[in-house]
């Protein structure tokens, strides 16, 4: 087994010099670094990363906690792609930890990344409350950023989107098109994003003096099949509606399938609006009118702010991000 001493002998330097090169010490000359890296390549030496992390207190890695119930679907594929790409652009490795099925397991995933000596951690929470995440931030020295949640005590450690206001704007667009009987499919129970979008639906109805009807609201779970079942439930109830809002694009496509099977045309008979703007939204027939959620912008702001914290640089005040309504073919004016 090749050791650090073998590398030192090959490069003609001390073992301490090899250690400084591996630790990224800027006081080692470029010529010496080149000799050491060449010796590493020729000997096939593989440094003990955990030991190096313990010694230097740096790993050049950023941890990401996402619970596995959120892995499926194009939205989170985009989130992971953006996080990995931007982490690489910052010269660091991304390490993913599974938050599994509870707040305690999310805590364990965070601790796992802390034990690996990740330089910083990003949390996309599902179960931990904002108050619990505030406590976690206060308990640890490593920079921690929370995505898609607003923290009261640590506003500099979170990046979030205005889901409720985006929902209000989307519903107002439908109302401006003459729709007043508007049905709604919620996302998974307990999801703050789902709750915010539903709150925006209720707010828009109230501000426009439109009565809320419980029969026009159905529970989904973000999946296309739950959208199909929700639409079938609405039709079975016999409740009238000229427009349907689904809390994400996946459920909208499932609802559209149910309408097709029932012989109901979108948008001629029912307009359809949703959220996220996944890539397939612009290819579906009819193309989906949807709220573009700024996933890439959220992740970029998160990484930029983390790197600033790591480098001791101040972060500018951050305002919540807003989505953009993308108007396509699935919404038309209501027929009176």
XYZ file of C-alpha atoms in Angstrom:
336
model
C 0.000 0.000 0.000
C 1.422 3.359 -1.044
C 1.953 5.820 1.798
C 2.511 9.542 2.059
C 6.167 8.816 2.799
C 6.466 6.996 -0.546
C 5.119 10.109 -2.268
C 7.571 12.317 -0.352
C 10.542 10.143 -1.332
C 9.419 10.077 -4.970
C 9.014 13.874 -5.074
C 12.192 14.553 -3.124
C 10.415 16.486 -0.381
C 9.476 15.927 3.236
C 6.339 14.149 4.376
C 5.219 17.425 5.950
C 5.459 19.152 2.563
C 3.222 16.501 0.957
C 0.735 17.039 3.774
C 0.750 20.806 3.196
C 0.176 20.333 -0.546
C -2.789 18.022 0.077
C -4.200 20.529 2.559
C -4.097 23.268 -0.091
C -1.444 25.318 1.707
C -0.740 28.420 -0.373
C 2.801 28.776 1.029
C 4.107 25.819 -1.001
C 5.641 26.875 -4.318
C 4.028 25.861 -7.598
C 7.145 23.928 -8.616
C 6.994 21.852 -5.434
C 3.251 21.305 -5.787
C 3.753 20.067 -9.345
C 6.412 17.590 -8.187
C 4.171 16.305 -5.420
C 1.142 15.883 -7.678
C 3.273 14.104 -10.265
C 4.565 11.751 -7.566
C 1.007 11.083 -6.392
C -0.001 10.172 -9.936
C 3.024 7.922 -10.477
C 2.715 6.086 -7.151
C -1.070 5.784 -7.219
C -1.341 7.258 -3.712
C -4.851 7.885 -2.414
C -4.999 10.196 0.614
C -7.192 9.395 3.602
C -9.826 12.064 3.045
C -11.447 11.732 6.458
C -8.095 12.099 8.226
C -7.283 15.107 6.067
C -10.659 16.662 6.816
C -10.100 16.194 10.551
C -6.670 17.766 10.317
C -7.508 20.731 8.108
C -11.166 21.189 9.154
C -11.943 21.581 5.445
C -13.240 19.044 2.937
C -14.049 21.196 -0.129
C -17.486 19.588 0.000
C -21.029 20.847 0.495
C -23.731 18.613 1.917
C -27.351 18.527 0.749
C -30.212 17.026 2.785
C -33.338 16.043 0.846
C -35.849 13.473 2.069
C -36.396 10.555 -0.321
C -40.138 11.202 -0.526
C -39.217 14.251 -2.607
C -36.832 12.518 -5.042
C -39.409 11.546 -7.657
C -40.511 13.916 -10.384
C -38.844 16.460 -12.667
C -38.959 19.335 -10.139
C -36.492 17.682 -7.808
C -34.402 16.370 -10.684
C -33.948 20.011 -11.643
C -33.112 20.935 -8.042
C -30.420 18.258 -7.783
C -29.016 19.077 -11.221
C -28.714 22.767 -10.407
C -27.161 22.070 -6.990
C -24.572 19.649 -8.379
C -23.674 21.914 -11.303
C -23.299 25.074 -9.237
C -21.378 23.252 -6.490
C -18.939 22.053 -9.147
C -18.639 25.603 -10.488
C -17.575 26.663 -6.999
C -14.854 23.990 -7.017
C -16.514 21.770 -4.429
C -17.981 18.274 -4.250
C -21.673 17.697 -3.495
C -22.614 15.020 -0.931
C -26.284 14.006 -0.746
C -27.818 12.686 2.479
C -31.315 11.197 2.722
C -33.666 12.831 5.235
C -35.984 9.811 4.971
C -39.384 10.018 6.701
C -39.298 12.204 9.822
C -37.830 15.299 11.424
C -35.543 13.103 13.535
C -34.193 11.382 10.412
C -33.618 14.766 8.795
C -31.611 15.698 11.906
C -29.605 12.482 11.567
C -28.853 13.260 7.914
C -27.611 16.726 8.882
C -25.417 15.228 11.625
C -24.048 12.668 9.142
C -22.861 15.493 6.881
C -21.443 17.408 9.848
C -19.509 14.288 10.899
C -18.055 14.082 7.378
C -16.737 17.613 7.946
C -18.681 19.121 5.041
C -17.686 22.779 4.813
C -21.344 23.832 4.599
C -24.780 22.254 4.404
C -27.925 22.936 2.378
C -31.258 21.682 3.712
C -34.353 21.248 1.562
C -36.618 20.313 4.483
C -39.778 18.250 4.487
C -40.393 17.609 8.190
C -38.269 20.012 10.249
C -40.089 23.199 11.241
C -38.556 26.662 10.760
C -38.102 26.945 14.538
C -36.246 23.616 14.650
C -33.981 24.680 11.798
C -33.260 27.968 13.565
C -32.061 25.907 16.544
C -29.872 23.689 14.348
C -28.206 26.736 12.807
C -27.499 28.142 16.271
C -25.959 24.868 17.463
C -23.309 24.483 14.735
C -20.408 26.502 13.382
C -20.599 25.258 9.797
C -22.697 27.521 7.569
C -26.171 26.069 7.003
C -28.602 27.331 4.371
C -32.263 26.364 4.161
C -34.012 26.308 0.782
C -37.715 26.991 0.272
C -38.459 27.965 3.885
C -38.527 31.349 5.611
C -36.681 31.482 8.935
C -37.646 34.163 11.426
C -34.474 34.150 13.557
C -31.964 33.589 10.754
C -33.192 35.366 7.612
C -29.633 35.370 6.195
C -29.592 31.555 6.268
C -32.575 30.916 4.030
C -33.698 31.386 0.439
C -37.353 31.039 -0.400
C -39.970 31.761 -3.050
C -43.260 33.590 -2.528
C -45.500 30.607 -3.290
C -48.612 32.175 -1.773
C -48.324 35.446 -3.691
C -47.502 33.547 -6.882
C -50.678 31.542 -6.336
C -52.713 34.718 -5.785
C -51.389 36.130 -9.068
C -52.206 32.926 -10.940
C -55.777 32.756 -9.603
C -56.250 36.459 -10.374
C -55.268 35.699 -13.974
C -58.010 33.073 -14.183
C -60.521 35.480 -12.677
C -59.475 38.140 -15.194
C -60.288 35.577 -17.894
C -63.838 35.404 -16.542
C -63.493 32.229 -14.452
C -65.330 32.341 -11.132
C -65.958 28.642 -10.517
C -62.380 27.487 -9.922
C -61.479 24.061 -8.511
C -58.186 23.298 -6.766
C -55.997 20.203 -6.238
C -53.726 20.456 -3.187
C -50.281 18.878 -2.924
C -49.227 16.450 -0.214
C -50.638 16.982 3.251
C -48.207 18.763 5.551
C -46.205 20.266 2.692
C -45.553 23.984 3.362
C -45.390 24.653 -0.391
C -48.789 23.008 -0.873
C -50.242 24.939 2.047
C -48.919 28.247 0.679
C -50.371 27.659 -2.786
C -53.729 26.678 -1.332
C -53.667 29.765 0.914
C -53.065 31.876 -2.188
C -56.099 30.280 -3.845
C -58.268 31.120 -0.842
C -56.866 34.650 -0.623
C -57.554 35.396 -4.284
C -61.136 34.146 -4.014
C -61.754 36.248 -0.918
C -60.228 39.403 -2.408
C -62.427 38.976 -5.484
C -65.571 38.307 -3.413
C -65.916 34.765 -4.733
C -67.344 32.200 -2.339
C -65.075 29.305 -1.358
C -66.665 25.909 -1.952
C -65.292 22.851 -0.132
C -66.587 20.583 -2.896
C -64.217 22.243 -5.365
C -61.092 21.352 -3.336
C -59.442 17.914 -3.541
C -56.326 16.467 -1.901
C -53.454 15.186 -4.050
C -49.882 14.060 -3.339
C -47.883 15.731 -6.161
C -48.022 12.640 -8.434
C -49.778 12.435 -11.829
C -51.976 9.587 -10.612
C -53.196 11.647 -7.652
C -54.117 14.397 -10.115
C -56.102 11.903 -12.162
C -57.927 10.623 -9.075
C -58.577 14.187 -7.854
C -60.123 15.196 -11.196
C -62.281 12.059 -11.225
C -63.412 12.911 -7.685
C -64.426 16.416 -8.744
C -66.391 15.055 -11.689
C -68.079 12.436 -9.494
C -69.178 15.135 -7.055
C -71.067 16.845 -9.853
C -69.723 20.238 -8.810
C -69.463 22.822 -11.601
C -66.139 24.470 -12.444
C -64.786 26.165 -15.543
C -61.136 26.102 -14.444
C -58.953 23.763 -12.409
C -55.743 24.719 -10.610
C -53.346 21.872 -9.768
C -50.597 22.530 -7.219
C -47.965 21.163 -9.597
C -47.588 20.240 -13.260
C -47.472 16.501 -12.593
C -50.954 16.536 -11.062
C -52.185 18.758 -13.890
C -51.180 16.142 -16.472
C -52.992 13.468 -14.455
C -56.103 15.640 -14.268
C -55.953 16.263 -18.018
C -55.894 12.497 -18.559
C -59.046 12.096 -16.456
C -60.806 14.812 -18.442
C -59.785 13.194 -21.724
C -61.173 9.833 -20.604
C -64.406 11.561 -19.558
C -64.741 13.232 -22.977
C -64.066 16.733 -21.582
C -61.857 18.973 -23.691
C -59.066 21.128 -22.210
C -59.251 24.101 -22.484
C -62.506 24.334 -24.448
C -64.585 23.026 -21.533
C -62.201 23.292 -18.576
C -59.155 25.540 -18.379
C -56.141 24.079 -16.588
C -53.431 25.960 -14.664
C -50.588 24.607 -12.526
C -47.192 25.309 -10.926
C -43.461 24.518 -11.443
C -43.053 24.788 -15.248
C -41.340 21.427 -15.684
C -39.754 20.809 -19.118
C -42.728 18.708 -20.301
C -45.141 21.594 -19.611
C -44.279 23.186 -22.950
C -44.635 19.874 -24.848
C -47.878 18.592 -23.340
C -51.004 18.923 -25.513
C -52.347 21.448 -24.834
C -49.227 23.196 -23.530
C -49.646 24.037 -19.849
C -50.205 27.503 -18.477
C -48.113 27.319 -15.314
C -46.153 29.317 -12.764
C -42.421 29.021 -13.374
C -40.767 28.376 -9.998
C -37.236 29.874 -9.885
C -35.425 26.689 -8.805
C -32.150 27.610 -10.502
C -32.244 31.093 -8.982
C -32.924 29.707 -5.483
C -29.989 27.292 -5.700
C -27.643 29.914 -7.162
C -28.480 32.373 -4.377
C -28.037 29.588 -1.812
C -24.583 28.567 -3.087
C -23.416 32.151 -3.507
C -24.418 32.983 0.049
C -22.813 29.825 1.428
C -19.517 30.571 -0.311
C -19.603 34.138 1.016
C -20.055 32.769 4.538
C -17.178 30.329 4.055
C -14.915 33.110 2.802
C -15.943 35.559 5.500
C -17.705 37.882 3.075
C -20.935 39.689 4.020
C -24.142 38.740 2.251
C -26.416 41.437 0.855
C -30.040 41.529 2.038
C -32.072 38.912 0.208
C -35.660 39.411 -0.855
C -37.881 36.383 -1.520
C -37.947 35.182 -5.103
C -41.076 35.409 -7.231
C -42.295 32.965 -9.824
C -43.475 33.942 -13.291
C -46.797 32.996 -14.854
C -46.126 31.349 -18.221
C -49.233 31.702 -20.375
C -49.735 28.864 -22.852
C -52.659 26.992 -24.392
C -54.407 25.320 -21.443
C -56.279 28.444 -20.280
C -58.827 30.368 -22.335
C -61.502 32.931 -21.363
C -64.544 31.516 -19.615
C -67.610 30.930 -21.746
C -70.559 32.785 -20.232
